[in-house]
mmCIF file of C-alpha atoms in Angstrom:
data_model
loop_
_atom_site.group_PDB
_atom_site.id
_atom_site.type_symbol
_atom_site.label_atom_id
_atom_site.label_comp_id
_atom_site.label_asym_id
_atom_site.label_seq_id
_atom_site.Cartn_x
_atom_site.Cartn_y
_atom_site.Cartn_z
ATOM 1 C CA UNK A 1 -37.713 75.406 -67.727
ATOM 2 C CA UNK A 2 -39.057 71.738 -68.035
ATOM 3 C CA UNK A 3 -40.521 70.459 -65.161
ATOM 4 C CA UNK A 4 -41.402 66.138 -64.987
ATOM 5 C CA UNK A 5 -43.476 64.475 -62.735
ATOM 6 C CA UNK A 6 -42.691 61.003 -60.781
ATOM 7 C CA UNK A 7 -44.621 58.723 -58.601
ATOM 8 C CA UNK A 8 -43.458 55.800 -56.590
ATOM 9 C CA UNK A 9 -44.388 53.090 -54.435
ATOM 10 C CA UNK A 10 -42.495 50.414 -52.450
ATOM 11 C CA UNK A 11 -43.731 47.291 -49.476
ATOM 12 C CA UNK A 12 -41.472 45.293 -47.331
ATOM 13 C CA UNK A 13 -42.612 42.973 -44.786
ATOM 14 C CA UNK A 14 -41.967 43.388 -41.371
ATOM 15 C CA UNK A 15 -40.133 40.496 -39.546
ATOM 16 C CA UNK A 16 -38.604 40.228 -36.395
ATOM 17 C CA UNK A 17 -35.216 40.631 -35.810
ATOM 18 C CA UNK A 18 -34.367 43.468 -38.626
ATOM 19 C CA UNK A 19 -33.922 47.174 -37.641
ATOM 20 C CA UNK A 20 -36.740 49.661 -38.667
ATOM 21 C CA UNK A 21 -35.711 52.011 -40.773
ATOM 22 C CA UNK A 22 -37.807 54.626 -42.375
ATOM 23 C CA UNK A 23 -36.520 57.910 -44.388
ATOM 24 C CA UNK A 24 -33.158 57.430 -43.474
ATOM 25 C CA UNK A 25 -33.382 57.134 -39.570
ATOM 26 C CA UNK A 26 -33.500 54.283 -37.813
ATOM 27 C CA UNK A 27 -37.069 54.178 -35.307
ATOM 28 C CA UNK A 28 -37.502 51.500 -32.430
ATOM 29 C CA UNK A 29 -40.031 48.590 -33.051
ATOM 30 C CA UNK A 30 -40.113 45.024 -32.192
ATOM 31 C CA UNK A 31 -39.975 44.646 -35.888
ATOM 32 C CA UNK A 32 -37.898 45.728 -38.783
ATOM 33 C CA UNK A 33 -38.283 45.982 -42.793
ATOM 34 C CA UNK A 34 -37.000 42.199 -44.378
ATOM 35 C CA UNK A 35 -34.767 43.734 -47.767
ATOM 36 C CA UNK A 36 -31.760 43.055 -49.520
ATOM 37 C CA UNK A 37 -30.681 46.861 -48.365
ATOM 38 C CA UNK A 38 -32.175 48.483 -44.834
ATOM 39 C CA UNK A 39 -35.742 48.087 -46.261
ATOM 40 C CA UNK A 40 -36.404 51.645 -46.263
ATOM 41 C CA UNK A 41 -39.691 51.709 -48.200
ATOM 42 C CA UNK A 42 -40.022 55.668 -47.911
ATOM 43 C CA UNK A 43 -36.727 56.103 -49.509
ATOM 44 C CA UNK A 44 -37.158 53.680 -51.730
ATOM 45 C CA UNK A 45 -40.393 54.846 -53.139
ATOM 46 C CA UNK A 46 -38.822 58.409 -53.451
ATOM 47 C CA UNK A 47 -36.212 57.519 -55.179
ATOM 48 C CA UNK A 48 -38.314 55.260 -58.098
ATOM 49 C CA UNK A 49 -40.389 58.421 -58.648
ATOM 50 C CA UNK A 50 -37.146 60.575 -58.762
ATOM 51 C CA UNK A 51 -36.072 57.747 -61.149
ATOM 52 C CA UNK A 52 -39.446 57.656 -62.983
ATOM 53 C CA UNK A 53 -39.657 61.247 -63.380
ATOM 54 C CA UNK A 54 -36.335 61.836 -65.041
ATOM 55 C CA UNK A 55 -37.464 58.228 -67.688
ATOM 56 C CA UNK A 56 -34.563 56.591 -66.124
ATOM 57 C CA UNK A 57 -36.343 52.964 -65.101
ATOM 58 C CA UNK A 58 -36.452 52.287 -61.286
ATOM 59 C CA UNK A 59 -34.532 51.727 -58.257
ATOM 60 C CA UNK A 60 -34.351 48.115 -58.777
ATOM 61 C CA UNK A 61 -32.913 48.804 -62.543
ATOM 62 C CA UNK A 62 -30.278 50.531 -60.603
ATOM 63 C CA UNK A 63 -29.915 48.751 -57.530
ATOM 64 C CA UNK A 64 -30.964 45.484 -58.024
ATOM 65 C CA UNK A 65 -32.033 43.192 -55.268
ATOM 66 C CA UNK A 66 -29.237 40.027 -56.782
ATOM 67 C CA UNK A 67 -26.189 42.571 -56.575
ATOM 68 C CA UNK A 68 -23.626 42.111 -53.339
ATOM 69 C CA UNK A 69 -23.492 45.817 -54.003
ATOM 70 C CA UNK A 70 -26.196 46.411 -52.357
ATOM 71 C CA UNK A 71 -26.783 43.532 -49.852
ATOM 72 C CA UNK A 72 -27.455 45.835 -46.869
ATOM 73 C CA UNK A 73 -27.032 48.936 -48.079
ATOM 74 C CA UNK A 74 -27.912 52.423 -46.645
ATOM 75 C CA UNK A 75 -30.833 53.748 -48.560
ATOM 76 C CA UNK A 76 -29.601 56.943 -47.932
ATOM 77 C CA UNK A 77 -26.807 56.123 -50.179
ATOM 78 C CA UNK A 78 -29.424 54.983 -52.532
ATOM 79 C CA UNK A 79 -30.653 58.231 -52.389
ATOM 80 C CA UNK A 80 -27.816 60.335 -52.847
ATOM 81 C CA UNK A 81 -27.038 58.194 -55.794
ATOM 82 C CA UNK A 82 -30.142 58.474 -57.078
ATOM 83 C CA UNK A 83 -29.947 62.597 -57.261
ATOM 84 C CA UNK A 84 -26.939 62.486 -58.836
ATOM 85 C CA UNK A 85 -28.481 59.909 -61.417
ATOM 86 C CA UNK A 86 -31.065 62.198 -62.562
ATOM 87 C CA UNK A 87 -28.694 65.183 -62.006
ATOM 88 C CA UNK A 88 -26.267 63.421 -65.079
ATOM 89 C CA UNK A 89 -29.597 64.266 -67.283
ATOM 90 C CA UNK A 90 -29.537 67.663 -66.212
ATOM 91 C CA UNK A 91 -32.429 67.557 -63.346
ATOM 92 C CA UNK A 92 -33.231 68.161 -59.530
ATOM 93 C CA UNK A 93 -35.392 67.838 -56.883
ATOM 94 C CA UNK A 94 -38.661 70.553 -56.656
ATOM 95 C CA UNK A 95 -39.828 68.914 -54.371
ATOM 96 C CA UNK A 96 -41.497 65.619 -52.927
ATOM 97 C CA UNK A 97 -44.656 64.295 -51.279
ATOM 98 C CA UNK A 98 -44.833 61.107 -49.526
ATOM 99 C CA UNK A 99 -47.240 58.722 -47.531
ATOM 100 C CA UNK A 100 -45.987 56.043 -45.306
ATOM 101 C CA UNK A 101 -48.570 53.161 -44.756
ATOM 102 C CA UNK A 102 -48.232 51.856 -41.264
ATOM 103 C CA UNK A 103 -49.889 50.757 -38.232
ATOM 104 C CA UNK A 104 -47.528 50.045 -35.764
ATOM 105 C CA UNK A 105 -45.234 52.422 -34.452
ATOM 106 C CA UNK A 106 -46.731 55.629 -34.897
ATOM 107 C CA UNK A 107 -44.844 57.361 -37.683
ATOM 108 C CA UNK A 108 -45.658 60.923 -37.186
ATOM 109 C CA UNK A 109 -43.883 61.886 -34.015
ATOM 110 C CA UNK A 110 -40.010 61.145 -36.367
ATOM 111 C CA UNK A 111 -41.481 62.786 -39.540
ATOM 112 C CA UNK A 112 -39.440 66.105 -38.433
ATOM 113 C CA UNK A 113 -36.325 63.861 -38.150
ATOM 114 C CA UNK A 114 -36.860 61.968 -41.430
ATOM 115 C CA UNK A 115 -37.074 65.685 -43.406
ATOM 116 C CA UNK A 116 -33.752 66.893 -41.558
ATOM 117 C CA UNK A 117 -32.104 63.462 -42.732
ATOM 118 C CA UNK A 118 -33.449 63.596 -46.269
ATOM 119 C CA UNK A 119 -32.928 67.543 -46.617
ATOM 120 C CA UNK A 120 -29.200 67.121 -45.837
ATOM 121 C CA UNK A 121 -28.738 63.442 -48.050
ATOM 122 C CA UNK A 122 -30.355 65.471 -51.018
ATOM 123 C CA UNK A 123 -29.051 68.801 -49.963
ATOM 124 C CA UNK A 124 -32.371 70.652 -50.230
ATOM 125 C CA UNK A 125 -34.595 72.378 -48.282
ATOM 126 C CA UNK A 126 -36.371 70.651 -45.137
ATOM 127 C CA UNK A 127 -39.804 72.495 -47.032
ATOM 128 C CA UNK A 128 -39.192 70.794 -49.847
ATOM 129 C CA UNK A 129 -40.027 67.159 -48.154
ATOM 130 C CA UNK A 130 -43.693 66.651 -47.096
ATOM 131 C CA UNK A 131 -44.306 63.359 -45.166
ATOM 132 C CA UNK A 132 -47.620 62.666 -44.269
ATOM 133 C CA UNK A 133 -48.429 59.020 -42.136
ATOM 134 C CA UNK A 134 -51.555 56.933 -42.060
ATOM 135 C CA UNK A 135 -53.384 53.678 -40.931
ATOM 136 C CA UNK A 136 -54.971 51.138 -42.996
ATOM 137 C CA UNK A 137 -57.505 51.229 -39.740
ATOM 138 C CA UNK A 138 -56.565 47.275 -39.091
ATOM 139 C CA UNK A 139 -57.255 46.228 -42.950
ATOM 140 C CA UNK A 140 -55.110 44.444 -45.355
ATOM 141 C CA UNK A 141 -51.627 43.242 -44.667
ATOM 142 C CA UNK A 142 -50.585 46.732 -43.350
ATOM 143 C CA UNK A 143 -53.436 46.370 -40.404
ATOM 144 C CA UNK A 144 -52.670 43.085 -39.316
ATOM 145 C CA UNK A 145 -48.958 44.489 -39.314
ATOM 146 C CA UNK A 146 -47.433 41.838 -41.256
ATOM 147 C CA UNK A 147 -45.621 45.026 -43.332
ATOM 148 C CA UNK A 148 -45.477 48.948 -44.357
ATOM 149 C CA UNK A 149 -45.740 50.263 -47.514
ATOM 150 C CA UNK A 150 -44.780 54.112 -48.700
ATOM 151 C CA UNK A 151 -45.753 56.412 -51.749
ATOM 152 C CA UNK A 152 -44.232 59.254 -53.334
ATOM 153 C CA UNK A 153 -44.889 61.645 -55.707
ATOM 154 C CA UNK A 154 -41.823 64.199 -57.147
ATOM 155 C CA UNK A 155 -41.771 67.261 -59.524
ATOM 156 C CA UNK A 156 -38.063 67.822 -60.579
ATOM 157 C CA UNK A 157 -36.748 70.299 -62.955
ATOM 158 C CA UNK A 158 -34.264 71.064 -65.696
ATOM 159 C CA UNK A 159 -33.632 74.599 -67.078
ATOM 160 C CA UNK A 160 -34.509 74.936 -70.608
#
């Protein structure tokens, strides 16, 4: 068996007026991610470590930001394309940890529903997704809420 590593990292700004979406479900605020797609930074920093692990470039490679393509898109059909991108190479998912950066709203009460959503997008077990949420504790651009950033790390694997 070969197993590969991946990390990834994504920011959008927040701006009124755009929906707030975060791994794959979409969470009340006043404020939403500004993107060519949804904005999903948690998905979107999954998927360039899924991407990075399997030495296939990134999500913007892929996806890129000047496409119509992907002017709005779902990031959970960024996602789901992305698996069976490094599936064509012969890999999958182990499994995934991720941070999201935020201070406003609370991320950790939806964490159960972002797993359910990503476990059934990837088709893999919910215990295969860990999704941890912090604070900047009112620093940087994060603290004075002006965006949210995520990171992710992946192990995938491809039998031998």
């Amino acid at each position: 068996m070969k197993i590969r590593v991946g990390m990834g990292y994504d920011v959008h700004q927040l701006v009124e007026g755009r929906d707030l979406w975060m791994g794959g479900i979409k969470i009340e605020h006043s404020k939403g991610l500004l993107g060519h797609s949804d904005a999903d930074v948690l998905l979107h920093a999954i998927c360039d470590a899924l991407l990075g692990a399997a030495n296939m470039r990134d999500i913007g490679y892929h996806f890129p930001d000047t496409a119509e393509f992907t002017d709005g898109m779902d990031s959970k059909v960024i996602l789901k394309k992305t698996i069976e991108l490094i599936a064509t190479k012969g890999y999958k998912l182990v499994n995934i940890d991720a941070t999201i950066c935020a201070e406003r709203p609370k991320m950790n009460p939806h964490i159960p529903k972002m797993k359910a959503c990503m476990a059934k997008v990837i088709g893999c077990d919910e215990d295969d997704i860990s999704i941890k949420a912090t604070t900047t504790e009112k620093l940087g651009f994060t603290g004075r809420e002006e965006g949210i950033s995520a990171y992710a790390v992946v192990l995938i694997e491809k039998e031998a």
